Amino acid sequence: PAVEAAAPETAAPTQPTAVTATTVAQDRIEPIRGLGRTMIKTMTAAAAVPHLGYCDEIQMDSLMQLRASMKEVAEKRGVSISYMPFFIKAASLALKQYPLLNSSISSDLQNIIYKGSHNIGIAMDTPQGLLVPNIKNVQSLSVFEVAAELNRLQKLGKAGKIGPADLIGGTFTLSNIGTIGGTYASPVLMLP
């Protein structure tokens, strides 16, 4: 007996999909002013400076115990003590040991300028945008004094009232992404 070949199936015709009209938003241009303009200029200039990134992980058990033991004393002094004051003071101690990290190059590229003070900047997200106020002369401050100054700057930052005196003169900067999460970051340099 002969086997009849099955007829090939043909696809059913598809219905065209309906296209709905949408309104296209127009571009809007606004001038950049004030601190936003300054922030953009400094971040753009920083891109011309060579960067080095180094990441590591450390065990913090001893620091956690030290902070816990100091927390009650700090509260009696009216100071909130996070881990950041310890990091700031540790950075200052490292800058004393490695002064090249607290230096800059002259604009004519002929001299290294070793900074006498450790004015350590802290990157902060504020209503005014990303600002980097600095704690002056950390090399002469205790951890409690660093914490009190950090508290002052944080309050001013939240209120959008950080002034020029707190923004100028930084020699070294720390960034803290702990509040937003993450393990590593590559922050933009803050130029002197």
Short mmCIF file of C-alpha atoms in Angstrom, two decimals:
data_model
loop_
_atom_site.label_atom_id
_atom_site.label_comp_id
_atom_site.label_asym_id
_atom_site.label_seq_id
_atom_site.Cartn_x
_atom_site.Cartn_y
_atom_site.Cartn_z
CA PRO A 1 0.00 0.00 0.00
CA ALA A 2 1.04 3.46 -0.78
CA VAL A 3 1.66 5.88 2.07
CA GLU A 4 0.45 9.32 1.51
CA ALA A 5 2.79 12.11 2.50
CA ALA A 6 1.40 14.48 5.06
CA ALA A 7 0.80 17.93 3.80
CA PRO A 8 3.18 20.43 5.34
CA GLU A 9 1.58 22.60 7.97
CA THR A 10 1.37 26.21 7.14
CA ALA A 11 1.58 28.89 9.77
CA ALA A 12 -1.60 30.72 10.47
CA PRO A 13 -1.43 34.32 9.37
CA THR A 14 -0.57 36.64 12.26
CA GLN A 15 -2.53 39.69 13.14
CA PRO A 16 -0.61 42.97 13.01
CA THR A 17 -0.06 44.42 16.48
CA ALA A 18 -1.65 47.71 17.21
CA VAL A 19 0.75 50.63 17.48
CA THR A 20 -0.26 53.31 19.91
CA ALA A 21 0.96 56.85 19.62
CA THR A 22 3.07 58.15 22.48
CA THR A 23 4.14 61.63 23.32
CA VAL A 24 7.89 62.14 23.15
CA ALA A 25 9.23 64.31 25.95
CA GLN A 26 11.35 67.25 24.92
CA ASP A 27 14.89 67.71 26.20
CA ARG A 28 15.35 70.40 28.80
CA ILE A 29 18.53 72.36 29.41
CA GLU A 30 19.30 73.95 32.76
CA PRO A 31 22.49 75.82 33.67
CA ILE A 32 24.64 74.26 36.36
CA ARG A 33 25.20 76.69 39.20
CA GLY A 34 26.71 76.97 42.65
CA LEU A 35 28.17 73.96 44.40
CA GLY A 36 26.98 71.63 41.64
CA ARG A 37 29.12 73.52 39.15
CA THR A 38 32.12 73.42 41.49
CA MET A 39 31.63 69.69 42.09
CA ILE A 40 31.54 68.95 38.36
CA LYS A 41 34.67 71.05 37.71
CA THR A 42 36.66 69.37 40.47
CA MET A 43 35.54 65.85 39.51
CA THR A 44 36.42 66.51 35.86
CA ALA A 45 39.86 67.89 36.82
CA ALA A 46 40.46 64.84 39.05
CA ALA A 47 40.12 62.57 36.02
CA ALA A 48 43.46 63.94 34.76
CA VAL A 49 45.31 62.74 37.88
CA PRO A 50 46.77 59.22 37.93
CA HIS A 51 44.71 56.90 40.15
CA LEU A 52 45.70 53.82 42.11
CA GLY A 53 43.14 51.44 43.52
CA TYR A 54 43.91 48.93 46.22
CA CYS A 55 41.35 46.75 47.99
CA ASP A 56 41.75 44.51 50.98
CA GLU A 57 39.69 43.01 53.77
CA ILE A 58 40.64 43.14 57.44
CA GLN A 59 39.34 41.54 60.59
CA MET A 60 37.67 44.16 62.78
CA ASP A 61 36.96 42.21 65.99
CA SER A 62 39.37 44.24 68.14
CA LEU A 63 38.10 47.55 66.77
CA MET A 64 34.51 46.46 67.36
CA GLN A 65 35.36 45.73 71.01
CA LEU A 66 37.21 49.03 71.42
CA ARG A 67 34.32 51.01 69.95
CA ALA A 68 31.83 49.20 72.20
CA SER A 69 33.94 50.04 75.27
CA MET A 70 34.17 53.74 74.25
CA LYS A 71 30.54 54.17 73.17
CA GLU A 72 29.15 54.92 76.66
CA VAL A 73 31.90 57.47 77.42
CA ALA A 74 31.29 59.13 74.05
CA GLU A 75 27.54 59.36 74.67
CA LYS A 76 28.19 61.02 78.06
CA ARG A 77 30.24 63.61 76.15
CA GLY A 78 27.36 64.09 73.70
CA VAL A 79 29.25 62.45 70.86
CA SER A 80 28.07 59.67 68.59
CA ILE A 81 31.03 57.42 67.82
CA SER A 82 30.87 55.28 64.69
CA TYR A 83 33.76 53.40 63.12
CA MET A 84 34.65 56.36 60.89
CA PRO A 85 36.54 58.37 63.57
CA PHE A 86 38.80 55.34 64.08
CA PHE A 87 39.42 55.10 60.32
CA ILE A 88 40.16 58.83 60.15
CA LYS A 89 42.64 58.65 63.03
CA ALA A 90 44.22 55.49 61.58
CA ALA A 91 44.64 57.30 58.25
CA SER A 92 46.37 60.17 60.05
CA LEU A 93 48.76 57.76 61.79
CA ALA A 94 49.53 56.18 58.41
CA LEU A 95 50.13 59.62 56.87
CA LYS A 96 52.66 60.34 59.61
CA GLN A 97 54.48 57.11 58.73
CA TYR A 98 54.13 57.62 54.95
CA PRO A 99 54.16 61.41 54.36
CA LEU A 100 54.27 61.02 50.58
CA LEU A 101 50.58 60.00 50.78
CA ASN A 102 49.83 63.45 52.24
CA SER A 103 51.55 65.40 49.52
CA SER A 104 50.85 66.95 46.16
CA ILE A 105 52.86 67.95 43.11
CA SER A 106 53.36 71.62 42.29
CA SER A 107 51.52 72.92 39.24
CA ASP A 108 54.81 73.23 37.33
CA LEU A 109 55.55 69.55 38.15
CA GLN A 110 58.92 70.51 39.71
CA ASN A 111 58.30 69.97 43.44
CA ILE A 112 56.61 67.64 45.90
CA ILE A 113 54.65 69.57 48.53
CA TYR A 114 54.51 67.62 51.80
CA LYS A 115 51.50 68.84 53.77
CA GLY A 116 52.18 69.68 57.42
CA SER A 117 48.59 69.09 58.49
CA HIS A 118 46.40 66.04 58.12
CA ASN A 119 43.16 67.71 57.01
CA ILE A 120 41.19 64.58 56.25
CA GLY A 121 38.16 64.98 54.02
CA ILE A 122 35.06 62.84 54.29
CA ALA A 123 32.88 62.44 51.20
CA MET A 124 29.26 63.19 52.13
CA ASP A 125 26.01 62.96 50.22
CA THR A 126 24.17 66.15 51.15
CA PRO A 127 21.12 68.05 49.85
CA GLN A 128 23.70 70.28 48.12
CA GLY A 129 25.20 67.27 46.33
CA LEU A 130 28.41 65.34 46.97
CA LEU A 131 30.62 67.44 49.24
CA VAL A 132 33.95 66.71 50.89
CA PRO A 133 34.34 68.73 54.09
CA ASN A 134 37.49 68.04 56.05
CA ILE A 135 38.49 67.64 59.65
CA LYS A 136 41.47 69.92 60.23
CA ASN A 137 44.69 68.81 61.97
CA VAL A 138 43.64 65.24 62.68
CA GLN A 139 47.24 64.49 63.69
CA SER A 140 46.62 66.58 66.85
CA LEU A 141 43.16 65.23 67.71
CA SER A 142 42.01 62.27 69.81
CA VAL A 143 39.47 59.79 68.47
CA PHE A 144 36.81 61.52 70.62
CA GLU A 145 37.70 64.92 69.14
CA VAL A 146 37.62 63.47 65.62
CA ALA A 147 34.18 61.97 66.37
CA ALA A 148 32.87 65.31 67.70
CA GLU A 149 34.09 67.15 64.60
CA LEU A 150 32.65 64.47 62.32
CA ASN A 151 29.29 64.78 64.14
CA ARG A 152 29.38 68.57 63.59
CA LEU A 153 30.08 68.18 59.86
CA GLN A 154 27.39 65.50 59.46
CA LYS A 155 24.78 67.76 61.09
CA LEU A 156 25.76 70.65 58.85
CA GLY A 157 25.71 68.34 55.83
CA LYS A 158 22.20 67.06 56.55
CA ALA A 159 21.01 70.64 56.98
CA GLY A 160 22.69 71.72 53.72
CA LYS A 161 24.83 74.25 55.61
CA ILE A 162 28.44 73.16 55.06
CA GLY A 163 30.40 76.34 54.43
CA PRO A 164 33.56 77.12 52.49
CA ALA A 165 35.80 77.01 55.58
CA ASP A 166 34.95 73.31 56.03
CA LEU A 167 35.48 72.54 52.34
CA ILE A 168 38.91 74.07 51.72
CA GLY A 169 42.32 72.86 52.74
CA GLY A 170 41.79 69.10 52.57
CA THR A 171 44.95 67.01 52.17
CA PHE A 172 43.61 63.43 52.17
CA THR A 173 40.11 61.99 51.71
CA LEU A 174 38.20 58.94 52.89
CA SER A 175 34.94 57.69 51.41
CA ASN A 176 32.45 55.55 53.27
CA ILE A 177 30.01 53.54 51.21
CA GLY A 178 28.97 51.45 54.19
CA THR A 179 25.67 53.26 54.53
CA ILE A 180 24.63 52.31 51.00
CA GLY A 181 26.26 48.90 50.90
CA GLY A 182 28.92 47.36 48.78
CA THR A 183 32.35 45.95 49.38
CA TYR A 184 34.69 47.98 47.19
CA ALA A 185 34.53 51.36 45.49
CA SER A 186 36.79 53.53 43.36
CA PRO A 187 36.06 57.10 44.45
CA VAL A 188 37.06 60.16 42.47
CA LEU A 189 40.07 62.00 43.88
CA MET A 190 39.54 65.31 45.66
CA LEU A 191 42.23 67.67 44.39
CA PRO A 192 43.94 70.10 46.77
#
